[in-house]
């Protein structure tokens, strides 16, 4: 998937070997800077803040004011609450024509007029659905949201080179976790009252689903309303996704479910999820081989995972 920013402005491909990734959600904002050192990606620093943000532009403004960004090319990932992600049959066109083709395919599936949104798409791996179905994910976002964000960045003299989505940031981050090579994993990403579960193999996204959780209230707004325990329902939703990944996507079972959240309450669910699910469940950790020796970087992965993934994806795109 190409970054939305490239759909709005034509920019020269960066040659930078140091970039900053930014993650913007309704409740968190974070940046993480990485650089290529001796052919390895290393974390140079990061910051994270929490608040109630009205929009990506609002979150970016707060991040700029409280945790000024490094002077590096910037790649932004948006929280899943800010866009729609649709799974549709791939139109029979080459990659360079995919975006235009899917615009017409999804125009009747969205509430907004097609000329008021920005659309982009990425293909599922060829072996998804056992090779029987050719599918694409289509991301749709209000163009006013993107433009407002870019205006904030321009005023702060931030060189935005790409805007992407959480699901692909998660996939990019897992590609740097060497222990996961040739393995399938589930990244259970939670922020605020919702999240996504992303089924990934070798850095490629095969399946993603939204999950709604009323943390702290004992309520749940997903498909199983008769259950009142949010953790039990979360475990059931995760299990359904794992089952679908095997039975329909046609992949072998995942080696681990990684819980990715900056919320102490969410992270406190780890033990219960371990009891409820038939696979290993762990808190996501920053890849140790990305840490610089002697670095004082101490942010938990739950706070910066998406920003780190945005940076990894951006640095690869810059090559």
XYZ file of C-alpha atoms in Angstrom:
319
model
C 0.000 0.000 0.000
C 1.365 3.387 -0.926
C 1.085 6.129 1.655
C -1.887 8.468 1.436
C 0.411 11.490 1.372
C 1.750 10.375 -1.985
C -1.775 10.452 -3.345
C -2.086 14.138 -2.485
C 1.368 15.451 -3.306
C 4.225 14.250 -5.457
C 7.452 14.076 -3.503
C 10.956 12.961 -4.306
C 11.823 9.625 -2.733
C 13.937 10.264 0.346
C 17.489 8.964 0.677
C 17.394 9.403 4.454
C 18.918 6.759 6.684
C 17.168 8.123 9.767
C 13.410 8.583 10.051
C 10.807 9.224 12.712
C 7.556 7.303 12.938
C 4.498 8.896 14.519
C 1.394 7.147 15.861
C -1.809 9.166 16.343
C -4.903 7.715 18.056
C -7.838 9.264 19.955
C -6.094 8.576 23.278
C -2.362 8.352 22.526
C 0.292 10.062 20.446
C 3.881 8.874 20.125
C 7.005 9.182 18.037
C 9.928 6.805 17.597
C 13.101 7.576 15.669
C 15.178 4.848 14.050
C 18.343 4.873 11.977
C 20.218 2.347 9.902
C 23.502 1.530 11.634
C 25.831 -1.003 9.998
C 22.901 -2.378 7.977
C 20.783 -2.817 11.124
C 17.849 -0.708 12.276
C 18.427 0.921 15.666
C 16.107 2.977 17.854
C 17.426 6.479 18.496
C 14.711 7.730 20.828
C 11.008 8.198 21.382
C 8.265 9.930 23.348
C 4.640 9.181 24.103
C 1.743 11.168 25.560
C -1.826 10.278 26.527
C -4.935 12.459 26.402
C -8.318 12.695 24.710
C -7.664 13.974 21.197
C -10.394 15.237 18.873
C -8.572 14.355 15.658
C -5.186 13.313 14.253
C -4.384 17.005 13.792
C -5.168 17.655 17.460
C -3.017 14.711 18.563
C -0.149 15.846 16.333
C -0.334 19.393 17.686
C -0.179 18.109 21.263
C 2.757 15.847 20.423
C 4.652 18.721 18.818
C 4.046 20.991 21.807
C 4.963 18.479 24.519
C 7.449 16.129 22.880
C 9.123 17.927 19.978
C 9.964 15.639 17.069
C 13.506 15.053 15.773
C 14.476 16.719 12.511
C 14.027 13.625 10.340
C 11.719 12.532 7.551
C 8.387 11.725 9.186
C 6.081 8.763 8.557
C 2.705 8.820 10.294
C 0.331 5.994 11.126
C -3.270 6.696 12.065
C -5.329 4.832 14.635
C -7.975 2.507 13.228
C -10.719 4.835 14.477
C -9.838 7.383 11.787
C -10.463 5.284 8.671
C -12.531 2.456 7.258
C -10.804 -0.704 6.086
C -12.811 -2.829 3.657
C -12.056 -6.286 2.271
C -13.190 -6.655 -1.349
C -12.498 -8.778 -4.400
C -9.475 -7.489 -6.277
C -10.357 -5.896 -9.618
C -8.549 -7.477 -12.610
C -6.077 -4.628 -13.082
C -2.296 -4.212 -12.640
C -0.976 -2.706 -9.408
C -0.541 0.762 -10.884
C -4.263 0.898 -11.668
C -5.478 -0.710 -8.449
C -6.302 2.465 -6.543
C -8.464 3.965 -9.273
C -10.242 0.655 -9.804
C -11.130 0.150 -6.140
C -12.491 3.691 -5.822
C -15.413 2.703 -8.003
C -15.716 -0.647 -6.281
C -16.186 0.835 -2.808
C -18.156 3.994 -3.605
C -21.437 2.232 -2.816
C -20.026 0.690 0.379
C -19.233 3.958 2.159
C -21.453 6.737 3.479
C -19.299 9.615 2.253
C -19.200 10.839 -1.364
C -16.240 9.260 -3.138
C -14.816 12.676 -4.043
C -14.626 13.604 -0.347
C -12.370 10.730 0.689
C -8.872 9.475 0.034
C -8.684 5.823 -1.003
C -5.789 3.402 -1.218
C -5.471 -0.376 -1.320
C -3.085 -3.257 -0.790
C -3.307 -6.861 -1.903
C -3.387 -9.869 0.359
C -0.538 -12.362 -0.161
C -1.110 -14.791 -3.017
C -1.493 -17.783 -0.700
C -4.284 -16.169 1.341
C -7.534 -18.140 1.132
C -5.416 -21.026 -0.176
C -4.914 -19.104 -3.399
C -8.585 -19.473 -4.341
C -9.542 -15.829 -3.823
C -7.838 -12.645 -4.962
C -8.651 -10.044 -2.313
C -7.569 -6.523 -1.412
C -7.957 -4.361 1.656
C -9.161 -0.854 0.836
C -8.523 1.996 3.274
C -10.847 5.003 3.139
C -10.377 8.261 5.054
C -12.025 11.667 4.974
C -9.733 13.900 2.924
C -10.369 16.787 5.352
C -8.802 14.741 8.155
C -5.624 14.220 6.138
C -5.392 17.837 5.019
C -5.891 19.190 8.541
C -3.101 16.932 9.788
C -0.777 18.051 7.014
C -1.453 21.700 7.800
C -0.342 21.183 11.408
C 2.817 19.442 10.223
C 3.576 22.143 7.676
C 3.250 24.877 10.292
C 5.753 22.997 12.470
C 8.109 22.462 9.504
C 7.755 18.677 9.741
C 8.639 16.868 6.524
C 5.842 14.307 6.222
C 6.801 11.618 3.716
C 3.972 9.164 4.289
C 0.699 8.502 6.098
C -0.327 4.916 6.670
C -2.523 2.663 8.816
C -2.066 0.789 12.079
C -2.450 -2.672 10.557
C 0.509 -2.201 8.218
C 2.574 -0.594 10.978
C 2.054 -3.729 13.070
C 3.124 -5.896 10.140
C 6.240 -3.797 9.572
C 7.256 -4.032 13.224
C 6.933 -7.824 13.302
C 9.247 -8.062 10.306
C 12.033 -6.772 12.566
C 11.356 -9.388 15.262
C 13.835 -12.069 14.249
C 12.262 -14.706 16.456
C 9.155 -14.474 14.287
C 10.783 -15.278 10.971
C 8.757 -17.905 9.084
C 6.081 -17.844 11.785
C 2.510 -16.634 12.016
C 1.654 -14.278 14.870
C -1.349 -12.325 16.072
C -0.871 -8.712 17.136
C -3.726 -7.768 19.475
C -3.560 -3.977 19.407
C -5.820 -2.141 21.877
C -6.280 1.565 22.495
C -9.158 3.306 24.209
C -12.346 1.291 23.912
C -11.375 -0.643 20.802
C -8.563 -2.233 18.864
C -7.621 -4.587 16.081
C -6.354 -8.127 15.845
C -3.868 -8.555 13.028
C -2.801 -11.970 11.722
C 0.658 -11.682 10.187
C 3.239 -14.003 8.662
C 6.733 -12.910 7.592
C 5.727 -9.262 7.828
C 2.672 -9.717 5.571
C -0.849 -8.979 6.776
C -3.331 -11.775 6.040
C -6.296 -10.832 8.199
C -7.392 -7.953 10.395
C -10.557 -7.466 12.423
C -11.800 -4.649 14.632
C -12.526 -5.419 18.269
C -14.662 -3.282 20.590
C -14.090 -3.439 24.339
C -15.547 -1.315 27.136
C -12.555 -1.457 29.441
C -13.326 -0.778 33.070
C -17.096 -0.949 32.629
C -17.661 -4.681 32.579
C -19.524 -4.219 29.319
C -18.750 -5.295 25.801
C -20.006 -3.912 22.495
C -18.961 -6.746 20.221
C -21.014 -9.595 18.829
C -21.530 -11.459 22.106
C -23.498 -9.014 24.226
C -24.812 -11.699 26.552
C -21.326 -11.962 28.045
C -20.513 -9.215 30.543
C -16.832 -9.851 31.205
C -14.840 -7.819 28.645
C -11.827 -10.111 28.921
C -13.842 -13.269 28.312
C -15.450 -11.680 25.288
C -12.119 -10.407 24.037
C -10.715 -13.933 24.288
C -13.702 -15.295 22.357
C -13.261 -12.708 19.616
C -9.551 -13.496 19.371
C -10.304 -17.222 19.203
C -12.789 -16.675 16.384
C -10.138 -14.761 14.444
C -7.564 -17.497 14.994
C -10.059 -20.127 13.828
C -10.891 -18.116 10.704
C -7.186 -17.648 9.978
C -6.760 -21.417 9.841
C -10.060 -22.547 8.328
C -10.628 -19.825 5.727
C -7.331 -18.021 5.148
C -5.669 -21.437 5.040
C -2.673 -20.704 7.252
C -1.230 -22.791 10.050
C -1.878 -21.743 13.632
C -0.127 -18.746 15.129
C 2.890 -19.211 17.356
C 1.914 -16.420 19.741
C -0.602 -13.663 20.417
C 1.144 -10.409 21.331
C -0.819 -7.915 23.401
C 0.017 -4.357 22.324
C -1.376 -1.602 24.545
C -0.209 1.347 26.614
C -3.103 0.807 29.033
C -2.262 -0.745 32.400
C -5.776 -2.198 32.525
C -5.432 -3.856 29.123
C -2.012 -5.243 30.007
C -3.476 -6.556 33.243
C -5.651 -8.883 31.180
C -2.617 -10.887 30.077
C -2.954 -13.704 32.605
C -6.660 -14.220 31.886
C -6.041 -14.263 28.133
C -3.296 -16.840 28.706
C -5.832 -19.014 30.507
C -8.576 -18.556 27.912
C -6.612 -19.040 24.686
C -4.935 -22.251 23.432
C -1.800 -20.416 22.257
C 0.945 -18.508 24.000
C 0.029 -14.904 24.892
C 2.721 -12.345 25.701
C 3.083 -8.612 26.114
C 4.721 -7.142 23.038
C 8.331 -6.096 23.607
C 10.558 -3.749 21.657
C 12.888 -5.985 19.582
C 16.085 -6.248 21.625
C 18.332 -6.153 18.564
C 16.912 -2.726 17.698
C 18.116 -1.244 20.971
C 21.322 0.776 20.853
C 23.928 -0.328 23.389
C 23.930 2.061 26.317
C 20.645 3.660 25.247
C 18.304 5.000 27.928
C 15.245 4.296 25.784
C 12.694 2.935 28.234
C 9.277 3.331 26.628
C 7.204 0.129 26.632
C 6.372 -1.413 23.280
C 2.680 -0.860 23.889
C 3.246 2.887 23.770
C 5.433 3.043 20.667
C 4.812 -0.137 18.652
C 2.763 1.543 15.924
C 5.162 4.498 15.737
C 8.075 2.072 15.497
C 6.290 0.164 12.745
C 5.606 3.401 10.875
C 9.308 4.244 11.048
C 10.390 0.784 9.878
C 7.984 0.892 6.956
C 9.049 4.422 6.099
C 12.746 3.664 6.120
C 12.190 0.706 3.817
C 10.084 2.843 1.508
C 12.877 5.414 1.379
C 15.368 2.901 -0.010
